[in-house]
Coordinates of C-alpha atoms in Angstrom, one line a residue:
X1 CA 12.2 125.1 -29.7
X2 CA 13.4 123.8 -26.5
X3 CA 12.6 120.2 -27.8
X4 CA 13.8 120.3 -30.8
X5 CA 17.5 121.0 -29.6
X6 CA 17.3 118.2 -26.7
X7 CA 16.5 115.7 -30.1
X8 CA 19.3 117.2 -32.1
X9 CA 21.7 116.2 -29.2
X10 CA 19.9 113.1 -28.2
X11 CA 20.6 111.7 -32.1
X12 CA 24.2 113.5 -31.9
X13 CA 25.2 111.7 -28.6
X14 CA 23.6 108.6 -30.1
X15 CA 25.6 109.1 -33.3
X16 CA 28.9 109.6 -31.0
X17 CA 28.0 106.3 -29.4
X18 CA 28.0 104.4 -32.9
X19 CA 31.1 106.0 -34.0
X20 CA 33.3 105.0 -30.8
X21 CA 31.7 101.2 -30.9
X22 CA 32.8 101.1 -34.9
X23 CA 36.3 102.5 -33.9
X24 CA 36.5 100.1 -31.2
X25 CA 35.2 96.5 -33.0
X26 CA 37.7 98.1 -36.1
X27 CA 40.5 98.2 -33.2
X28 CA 39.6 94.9 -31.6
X29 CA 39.6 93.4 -35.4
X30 CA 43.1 94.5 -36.4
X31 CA 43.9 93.0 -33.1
X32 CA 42.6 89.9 -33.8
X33 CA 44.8 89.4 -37.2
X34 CA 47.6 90.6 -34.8
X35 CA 46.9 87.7 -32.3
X36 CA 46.8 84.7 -35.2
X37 CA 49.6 85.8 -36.9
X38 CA 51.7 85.5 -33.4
X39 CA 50.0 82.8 -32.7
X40 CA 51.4 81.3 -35.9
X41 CA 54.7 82.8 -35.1
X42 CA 55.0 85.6 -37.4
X43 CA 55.7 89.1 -36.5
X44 CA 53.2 91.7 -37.4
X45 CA 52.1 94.7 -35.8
X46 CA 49.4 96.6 -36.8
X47 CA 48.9 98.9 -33.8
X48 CA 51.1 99.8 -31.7
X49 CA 49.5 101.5 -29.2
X50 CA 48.7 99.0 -26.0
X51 CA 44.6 97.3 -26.5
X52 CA 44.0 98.4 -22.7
X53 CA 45.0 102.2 -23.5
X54 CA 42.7 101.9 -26.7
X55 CA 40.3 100.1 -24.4
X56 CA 40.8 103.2 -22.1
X57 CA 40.1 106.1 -24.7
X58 CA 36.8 104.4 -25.7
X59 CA 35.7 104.1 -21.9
X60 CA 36.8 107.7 -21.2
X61 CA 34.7 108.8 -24.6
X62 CA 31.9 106.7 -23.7
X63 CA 31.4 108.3 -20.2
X64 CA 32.0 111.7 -21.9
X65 CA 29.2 111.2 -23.9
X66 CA 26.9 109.9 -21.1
X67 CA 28.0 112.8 -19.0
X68 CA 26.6 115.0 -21.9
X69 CA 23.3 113.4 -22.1
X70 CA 23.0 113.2 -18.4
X71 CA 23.7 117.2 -18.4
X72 CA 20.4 117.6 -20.9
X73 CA 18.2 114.9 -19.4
X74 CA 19.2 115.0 -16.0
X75 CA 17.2 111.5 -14.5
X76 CA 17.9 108.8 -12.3
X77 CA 18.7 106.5 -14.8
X78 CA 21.3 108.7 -16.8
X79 CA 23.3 109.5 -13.6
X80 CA 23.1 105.5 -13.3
X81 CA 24.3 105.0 -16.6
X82 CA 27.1 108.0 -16.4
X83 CA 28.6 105.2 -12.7
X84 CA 27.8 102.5 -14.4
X85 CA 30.3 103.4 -17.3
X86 CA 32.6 104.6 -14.9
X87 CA 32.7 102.3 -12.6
X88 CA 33.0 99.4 -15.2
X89 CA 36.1 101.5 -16.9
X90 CA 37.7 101.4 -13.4
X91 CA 37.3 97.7 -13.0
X92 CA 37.9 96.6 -16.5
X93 CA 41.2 98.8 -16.9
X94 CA 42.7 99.3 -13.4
X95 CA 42.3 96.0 -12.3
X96 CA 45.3 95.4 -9.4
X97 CA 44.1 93.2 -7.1
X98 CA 41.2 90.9 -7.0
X99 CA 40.1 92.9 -4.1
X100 CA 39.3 95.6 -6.4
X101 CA 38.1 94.0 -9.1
X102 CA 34.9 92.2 -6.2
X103 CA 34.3 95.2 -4.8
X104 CA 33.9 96.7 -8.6
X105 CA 31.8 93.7 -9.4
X106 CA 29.5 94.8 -6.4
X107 CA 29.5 98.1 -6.9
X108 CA 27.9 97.6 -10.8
X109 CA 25.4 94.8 -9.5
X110 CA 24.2 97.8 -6.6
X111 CA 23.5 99.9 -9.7
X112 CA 21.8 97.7 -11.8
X113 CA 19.9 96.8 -8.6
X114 CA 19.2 100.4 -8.1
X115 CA 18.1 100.7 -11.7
X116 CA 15.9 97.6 -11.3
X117 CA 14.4 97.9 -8.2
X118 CA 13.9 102.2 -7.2
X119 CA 13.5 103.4 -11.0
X120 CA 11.4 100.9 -12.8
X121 CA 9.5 99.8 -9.9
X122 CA 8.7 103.3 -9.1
X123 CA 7.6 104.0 -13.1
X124 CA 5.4 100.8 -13.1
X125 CA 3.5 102.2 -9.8
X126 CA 2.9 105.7 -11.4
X127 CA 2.4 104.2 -14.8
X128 CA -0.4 101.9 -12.7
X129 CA -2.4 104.7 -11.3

């Protein structure tokens, strides 16, 4: 029973995750028409909330949903994934000074290094035995 319901929320988080990334290349499309039509000098606005505040809902929904499926899988690599998304909406949104946006930089190559290195390396081994 128990497995069952950690599936049913596994696919429902999944499904989340499709659903923002549709929203998000539908938002980054209108914007797109928006950008050529300036380019060419007309004036047409489609949206007219700010990208980086769209750009700033879909990280904050993203790291929701990754929160969630940490909460029911609690391992390693979703507490990883749960900084990684943070960290990267921090650096991609509230980027102030270049200072910031390095140590940011660093911050996500540690993770991935962590990911890499402690929690693959350390499956292979007991997957090896």
């Amino acid at each position: 029973m128990k497995k069952i319901g950690l599936k049913h929320l596994e696919k429902t988080a999944k499904a989340f995750e499709i659903v923002i990334a549709l929203l998000l290349l539908i938002v980054i499309a209108i914007k797109l028409v928006e950008a050529v039509f300036e380019l060419t000098g007309a004036d047409l606005v489609l949206i007219s909330a700010d990208f980086e505040r769209i750009l700033s809902m879909a990280f904050t929904l993203v790291i929701g949903v990754e929160f969630v499926k940490m909460l029911f899988k609690l391992t390693p690599e979703t507490v990883i994934d749960v900084l990684l998304f943070a960290i990267a909406r921090q650096t991609v949104i509230y980027h102030e000074r270049t200072i910031d946006l390095l140590i940011g930089v660093i911050a996500i190559a540690g993770l991935f290094a962590a990911k890499k290195y402690l929690i693959y390396n350390s499956k292979q081994k007991s997957e090896g035995e």
